[in-house]
CSV table of C-alpha atoms in Angstrom, one decimal:
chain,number,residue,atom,x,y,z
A,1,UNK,CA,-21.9,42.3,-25.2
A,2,UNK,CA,-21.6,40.8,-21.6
A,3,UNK,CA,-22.4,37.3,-20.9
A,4,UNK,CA,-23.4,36.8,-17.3
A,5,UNK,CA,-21.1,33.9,-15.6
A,6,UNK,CA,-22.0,31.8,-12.6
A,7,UNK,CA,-20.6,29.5,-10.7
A,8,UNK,CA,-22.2,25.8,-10.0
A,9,UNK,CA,-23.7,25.5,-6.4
A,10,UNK,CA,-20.6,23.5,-5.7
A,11,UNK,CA,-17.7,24.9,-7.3
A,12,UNK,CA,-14.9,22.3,-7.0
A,13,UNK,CA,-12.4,24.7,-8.1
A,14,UNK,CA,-13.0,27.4,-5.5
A,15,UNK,CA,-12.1,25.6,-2.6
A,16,UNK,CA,-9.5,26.6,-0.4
A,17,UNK,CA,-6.6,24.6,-1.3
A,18,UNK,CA,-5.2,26.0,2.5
A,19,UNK,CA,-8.8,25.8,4.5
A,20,UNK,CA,-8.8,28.4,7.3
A,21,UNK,CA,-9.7,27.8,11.2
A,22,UNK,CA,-12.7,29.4,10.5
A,23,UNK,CA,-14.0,27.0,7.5
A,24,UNK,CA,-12.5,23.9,9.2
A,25,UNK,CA,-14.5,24.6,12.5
A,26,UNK,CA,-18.1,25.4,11.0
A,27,UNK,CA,-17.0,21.8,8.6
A,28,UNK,CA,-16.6,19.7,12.0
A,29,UNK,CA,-20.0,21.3,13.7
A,30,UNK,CA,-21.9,20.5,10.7
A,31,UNK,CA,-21.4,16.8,11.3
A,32,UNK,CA,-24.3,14.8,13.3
A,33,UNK,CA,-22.2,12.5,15.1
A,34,UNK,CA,-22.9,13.0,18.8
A,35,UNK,CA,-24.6,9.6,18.4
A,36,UNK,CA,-21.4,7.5,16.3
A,37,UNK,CA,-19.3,9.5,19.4
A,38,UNK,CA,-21.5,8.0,22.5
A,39,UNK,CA,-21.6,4.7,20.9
A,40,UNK,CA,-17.7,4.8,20.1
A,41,UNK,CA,-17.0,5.7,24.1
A,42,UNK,CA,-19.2,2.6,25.3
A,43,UNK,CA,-17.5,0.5,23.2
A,44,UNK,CA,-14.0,1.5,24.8
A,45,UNK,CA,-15.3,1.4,28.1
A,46,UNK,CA,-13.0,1.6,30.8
A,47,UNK,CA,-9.9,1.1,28.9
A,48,UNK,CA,-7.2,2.6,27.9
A,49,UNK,CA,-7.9,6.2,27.1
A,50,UNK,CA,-4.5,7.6,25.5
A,51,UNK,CA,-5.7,8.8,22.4
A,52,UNK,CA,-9.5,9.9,23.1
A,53,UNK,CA,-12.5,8.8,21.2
A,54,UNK,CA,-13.5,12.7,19.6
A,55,UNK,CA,-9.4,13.6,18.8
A,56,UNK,CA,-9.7,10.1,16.7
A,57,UNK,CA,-12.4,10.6,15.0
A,58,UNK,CA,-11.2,14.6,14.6
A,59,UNK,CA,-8.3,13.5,12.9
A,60,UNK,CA,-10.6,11.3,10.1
A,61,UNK,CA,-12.8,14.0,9.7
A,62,UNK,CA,-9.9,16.5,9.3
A,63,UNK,CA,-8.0,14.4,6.5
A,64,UNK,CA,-11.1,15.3,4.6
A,65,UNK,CA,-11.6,18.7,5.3
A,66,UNK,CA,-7.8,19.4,4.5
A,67,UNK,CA,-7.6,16.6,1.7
A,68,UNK,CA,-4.3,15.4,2.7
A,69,UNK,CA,-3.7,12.0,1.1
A,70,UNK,CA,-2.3,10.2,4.2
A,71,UNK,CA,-3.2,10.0,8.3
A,72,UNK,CA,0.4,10.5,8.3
A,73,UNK,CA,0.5,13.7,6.3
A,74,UNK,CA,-2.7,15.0,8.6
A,75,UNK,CA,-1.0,14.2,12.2
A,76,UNK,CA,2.1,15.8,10.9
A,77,UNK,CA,0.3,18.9,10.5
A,78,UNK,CA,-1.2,18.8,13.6
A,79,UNK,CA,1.9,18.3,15.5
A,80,UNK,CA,3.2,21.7,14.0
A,81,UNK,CA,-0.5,23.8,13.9
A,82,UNK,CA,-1.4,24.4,17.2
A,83,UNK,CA,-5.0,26.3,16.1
A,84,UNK,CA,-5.4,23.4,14.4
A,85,UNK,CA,-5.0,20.8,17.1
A,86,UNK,CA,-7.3,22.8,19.8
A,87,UNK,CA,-10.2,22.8,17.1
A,88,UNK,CA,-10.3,18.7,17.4
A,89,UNK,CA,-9.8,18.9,21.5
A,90,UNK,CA,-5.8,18.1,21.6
A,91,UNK,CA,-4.1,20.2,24.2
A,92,UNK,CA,-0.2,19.5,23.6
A,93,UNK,CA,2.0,18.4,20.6
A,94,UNK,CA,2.7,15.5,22.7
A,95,UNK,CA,-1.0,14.4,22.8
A,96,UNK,CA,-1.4,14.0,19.0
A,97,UNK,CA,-1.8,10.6,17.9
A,98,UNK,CA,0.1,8.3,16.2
A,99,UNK,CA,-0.5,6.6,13.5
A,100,UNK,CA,-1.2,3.0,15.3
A,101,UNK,CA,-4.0,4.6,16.9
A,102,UNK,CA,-5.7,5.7,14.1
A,103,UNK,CA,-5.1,2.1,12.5
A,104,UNK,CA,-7.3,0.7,15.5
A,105,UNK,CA,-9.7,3.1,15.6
A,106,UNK,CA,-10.5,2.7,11.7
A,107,UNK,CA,-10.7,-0.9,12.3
A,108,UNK,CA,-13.3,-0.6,15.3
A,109,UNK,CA,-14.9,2.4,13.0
A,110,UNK,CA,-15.2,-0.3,10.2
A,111,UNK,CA,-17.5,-2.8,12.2
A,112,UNK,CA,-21.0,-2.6,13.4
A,113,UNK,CA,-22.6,-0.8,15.0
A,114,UNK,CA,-20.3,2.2,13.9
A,115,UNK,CA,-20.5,1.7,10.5
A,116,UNK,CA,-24.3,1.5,10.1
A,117,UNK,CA,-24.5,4.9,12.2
A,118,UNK,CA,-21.3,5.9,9.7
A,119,UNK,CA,-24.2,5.2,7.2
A,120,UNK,CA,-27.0,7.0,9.1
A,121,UNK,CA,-24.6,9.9,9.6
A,122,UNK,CA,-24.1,10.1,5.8
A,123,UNK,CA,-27.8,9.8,5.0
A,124,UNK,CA,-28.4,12.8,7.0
A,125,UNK,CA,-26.5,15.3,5.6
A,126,UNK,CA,-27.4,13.8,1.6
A,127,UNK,CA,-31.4,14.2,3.3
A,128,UNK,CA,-30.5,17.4,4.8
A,129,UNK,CA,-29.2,18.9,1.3
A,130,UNK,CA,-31.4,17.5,-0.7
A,131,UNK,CA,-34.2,20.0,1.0
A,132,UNK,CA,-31.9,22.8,0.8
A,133,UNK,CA,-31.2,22.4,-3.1
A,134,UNK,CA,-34.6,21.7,-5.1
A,135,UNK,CA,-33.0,19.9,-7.8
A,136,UNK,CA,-30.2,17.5,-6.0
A,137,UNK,CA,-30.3,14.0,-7.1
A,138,UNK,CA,-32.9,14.9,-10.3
A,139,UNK,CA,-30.3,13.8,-12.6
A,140,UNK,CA,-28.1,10.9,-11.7
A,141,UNK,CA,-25.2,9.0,-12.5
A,142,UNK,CA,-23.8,5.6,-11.2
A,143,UNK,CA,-20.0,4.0,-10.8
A,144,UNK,CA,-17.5,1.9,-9.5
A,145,UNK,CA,-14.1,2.5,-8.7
A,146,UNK,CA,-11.2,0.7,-7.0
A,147,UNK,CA,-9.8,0.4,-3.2
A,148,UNK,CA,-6.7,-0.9,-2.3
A,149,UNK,CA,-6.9,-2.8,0.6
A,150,UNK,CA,-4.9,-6.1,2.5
A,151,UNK,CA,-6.1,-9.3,3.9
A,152,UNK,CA,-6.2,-9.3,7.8
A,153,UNK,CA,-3.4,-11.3,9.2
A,154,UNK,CA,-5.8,-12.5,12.0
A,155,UNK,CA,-8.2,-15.4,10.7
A,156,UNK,CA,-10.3,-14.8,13.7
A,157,UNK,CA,-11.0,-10.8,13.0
A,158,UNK,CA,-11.7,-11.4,9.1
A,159,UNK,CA,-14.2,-14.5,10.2
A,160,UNK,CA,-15.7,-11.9,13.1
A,161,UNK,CA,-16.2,-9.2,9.9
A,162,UNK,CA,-17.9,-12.4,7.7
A,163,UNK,CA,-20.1,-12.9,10.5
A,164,UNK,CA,-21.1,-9.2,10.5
A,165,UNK,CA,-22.1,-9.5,6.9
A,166,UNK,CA,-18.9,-7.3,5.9
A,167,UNK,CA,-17.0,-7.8,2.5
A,168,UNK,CA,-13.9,-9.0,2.1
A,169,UNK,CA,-10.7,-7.8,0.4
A,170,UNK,CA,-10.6,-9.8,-2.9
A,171,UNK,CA,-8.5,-9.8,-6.4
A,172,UNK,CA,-10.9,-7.2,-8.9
A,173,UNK,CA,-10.4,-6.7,-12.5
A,174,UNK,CA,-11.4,-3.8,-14.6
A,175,UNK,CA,-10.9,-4.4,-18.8
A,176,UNK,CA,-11.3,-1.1,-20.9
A,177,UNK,CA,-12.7,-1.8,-24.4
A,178,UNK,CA,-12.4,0.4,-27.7
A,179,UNK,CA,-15.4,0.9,-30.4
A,180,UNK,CA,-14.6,-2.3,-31.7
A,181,UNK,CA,-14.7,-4.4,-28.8
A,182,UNK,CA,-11.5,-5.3,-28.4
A,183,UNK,CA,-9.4,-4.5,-24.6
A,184,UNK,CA,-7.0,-1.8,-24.7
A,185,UNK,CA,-6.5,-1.8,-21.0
A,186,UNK,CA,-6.8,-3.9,-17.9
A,187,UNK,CA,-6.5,-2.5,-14.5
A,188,UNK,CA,-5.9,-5.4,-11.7
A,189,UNK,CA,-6.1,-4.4,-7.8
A,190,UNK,CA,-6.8,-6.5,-4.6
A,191,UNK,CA,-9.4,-4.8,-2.2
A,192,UNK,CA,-12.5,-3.8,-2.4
A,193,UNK,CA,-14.9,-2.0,-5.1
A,194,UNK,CA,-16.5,1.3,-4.1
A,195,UNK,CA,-20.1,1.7,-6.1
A,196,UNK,CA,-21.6,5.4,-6.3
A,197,UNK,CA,-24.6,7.0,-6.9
A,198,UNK,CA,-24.0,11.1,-7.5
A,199,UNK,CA,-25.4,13.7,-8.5
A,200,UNK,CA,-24.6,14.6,-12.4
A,201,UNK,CA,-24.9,18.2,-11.9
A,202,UNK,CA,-23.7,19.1,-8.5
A,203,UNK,CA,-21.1,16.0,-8.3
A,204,UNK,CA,-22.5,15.0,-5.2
A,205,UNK,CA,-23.0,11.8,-3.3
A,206,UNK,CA,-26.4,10.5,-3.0
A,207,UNK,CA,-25.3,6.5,-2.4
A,208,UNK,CA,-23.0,4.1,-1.6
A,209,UNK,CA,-21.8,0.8,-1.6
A,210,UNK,CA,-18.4,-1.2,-0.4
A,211,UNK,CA,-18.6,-4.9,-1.8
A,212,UNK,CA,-15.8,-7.5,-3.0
A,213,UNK,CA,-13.5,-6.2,-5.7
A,214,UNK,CA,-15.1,-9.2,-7.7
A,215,UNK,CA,-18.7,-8.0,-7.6
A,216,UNK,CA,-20.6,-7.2,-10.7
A,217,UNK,CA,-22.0,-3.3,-11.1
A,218,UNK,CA,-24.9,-4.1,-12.4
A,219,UNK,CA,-26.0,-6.5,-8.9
A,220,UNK,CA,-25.0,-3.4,-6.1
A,221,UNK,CA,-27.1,-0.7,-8.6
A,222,UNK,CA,-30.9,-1.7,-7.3
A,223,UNK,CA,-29.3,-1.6,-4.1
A,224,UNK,CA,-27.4,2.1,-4.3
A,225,UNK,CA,-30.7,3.4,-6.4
A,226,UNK,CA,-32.9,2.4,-3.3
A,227,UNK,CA,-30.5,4.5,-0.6
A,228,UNK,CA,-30.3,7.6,-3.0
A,229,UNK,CA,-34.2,7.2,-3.3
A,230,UNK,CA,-34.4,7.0,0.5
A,231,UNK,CA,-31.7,9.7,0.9
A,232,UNK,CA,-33.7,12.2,-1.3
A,233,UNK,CA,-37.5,13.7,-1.4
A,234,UNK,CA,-39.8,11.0,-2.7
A,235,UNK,CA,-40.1,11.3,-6.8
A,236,UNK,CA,-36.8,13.1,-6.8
A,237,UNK,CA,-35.0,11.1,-9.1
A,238,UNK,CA,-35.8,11.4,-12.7
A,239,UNK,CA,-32.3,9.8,-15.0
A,240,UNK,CA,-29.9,7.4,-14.3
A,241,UNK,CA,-26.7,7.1,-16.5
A,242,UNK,CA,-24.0,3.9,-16.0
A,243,UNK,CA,-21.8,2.5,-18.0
A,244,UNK,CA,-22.4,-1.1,-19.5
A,245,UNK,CA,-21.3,-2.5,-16.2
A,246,UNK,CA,-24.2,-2.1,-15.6
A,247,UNK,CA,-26.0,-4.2,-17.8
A,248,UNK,CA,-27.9,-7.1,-16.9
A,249,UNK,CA,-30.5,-9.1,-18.8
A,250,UNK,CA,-31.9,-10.9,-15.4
A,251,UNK,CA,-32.6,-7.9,-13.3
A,252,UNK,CA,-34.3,-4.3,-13.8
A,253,UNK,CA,-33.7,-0.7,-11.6
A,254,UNK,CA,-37.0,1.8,-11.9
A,255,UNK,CA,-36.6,5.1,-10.8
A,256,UNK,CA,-40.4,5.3,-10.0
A,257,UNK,CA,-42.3,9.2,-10.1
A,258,UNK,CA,-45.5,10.2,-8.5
A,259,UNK,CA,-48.2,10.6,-11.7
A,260,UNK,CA,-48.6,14.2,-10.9
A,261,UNK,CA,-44.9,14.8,-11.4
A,262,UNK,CA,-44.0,13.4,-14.6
């Protein structure tokens, strides 16, 4: 008897641990970002230009694409792959960035307006999916997870992020309980938390938020449950699974349906 096997529409374990030129290319032209690039260059205005606005953001985008676990790890490829460099717009081994620059330019990608078109970037490709595959976001699941992050040494830049309305890095603390209540772990950080809303099936990213490492799950989730519902077509969402982070007497997340659909 043969049992027919398929794969999941995203099969984790089928990527290419080695990426080729060919994958990594048709990766960077699937990002919308002509608009986060234009707005990037206006900010920098006439200054200096020794590490260009589209290799910067080329070297973010390929830390991604070839899952390297450090900027350092991805420049150091790209000072020995010369395929590799041309695809992000670097002409010489000389011209890759160091890793200073790409400290700034995450910092000046971190504030507004870049991260809210960061935001609207991400929104387009979930929207863009979620058309493509009929049942994305139909069964979801919600999160939080730690990021390890340091306070700014300036005063001035971390009031200038306050003002914006950004979080700051702050001490978090994660207790693991058994059946009987009682803690068997505790995980401490300092940072932020990351809060997600995916996709059960597919493991994809429908939502997210960055907040203190302090702040409760269960105050972030209407918030992350009204970008996946934006993010997706209306009525798309039918379950939600969290964890009892998540559970709070004094406020209530509905996943609402059209009548004709449920």
């Amino acid at each position: 008897m043969y049992v027919a096997m398929t794969k999941p529409l995203f099969a984790w374990d089928c990527l290419q641990d080695s990426p080729t030129l060919g994958t990594v290319k048709q990766f960077l032209a699937s990002i919308p970002d002509a608009r986060l690039l234009e707005g990037l260059r206006r900010h920098r205005g006439r200054g200096r230009n020794d590490c260009p606005v589209h290799v910067a953001w080329g070297v973010v985008l390929l830390r991604i694409a070839l899952r390297h676990v450090t900027f350092e790890a991805t420049l150091a490829e790209l000072g020995r792959n010369e395929a590799l460099r041309r695809l992000i717009g670097i002409e010489k081994e000389e011209d890759v960035p160091k890793s200073w620059n790409i400290s700034r330019f995450l910092d000046t990608l971190g504030r507004e307006p870049h991260a809210s078109e960061l935001r609207r970037i991400f929104a387009a490709m979930v929207q863009r999916l979620g058309l493509a595959v009929p049942d994305l976001g139909r069964d979801t699941a919600g999160d939080s997870t730690a990021l390890h992050a340091r306070r700014k040494g300036d005063d001035q830049a971390a009031q200038a992020e306050i003002g914006e309305g950004l979080p700051q890095p702050s001490g978090g603390k994660k207790e693991y309980l058994d059946d009987e209540g009682k803690v068997t772990k505790i995980v401490e950080w300092f940072g932020y938390k990351l809060h997600l809303l995916v996709d059960a099936k597919h493991e994809v990213v429908l939502a997210y938020q960055v907040t203190t490492a302090n702040a409760a799950d269960c105050k972030s989730l209407p918030d992350l449950v009204e970008q996946g519902q934006a993010n997706l077509p209306e009525g798309r969402i039918e379950t939600l699974a969290y964890d009892k982070a998540a559970d709070d007497s004094e406020s209530t997340v509905c996943c609402t349906r059209p009548e004709s659909a449920r």
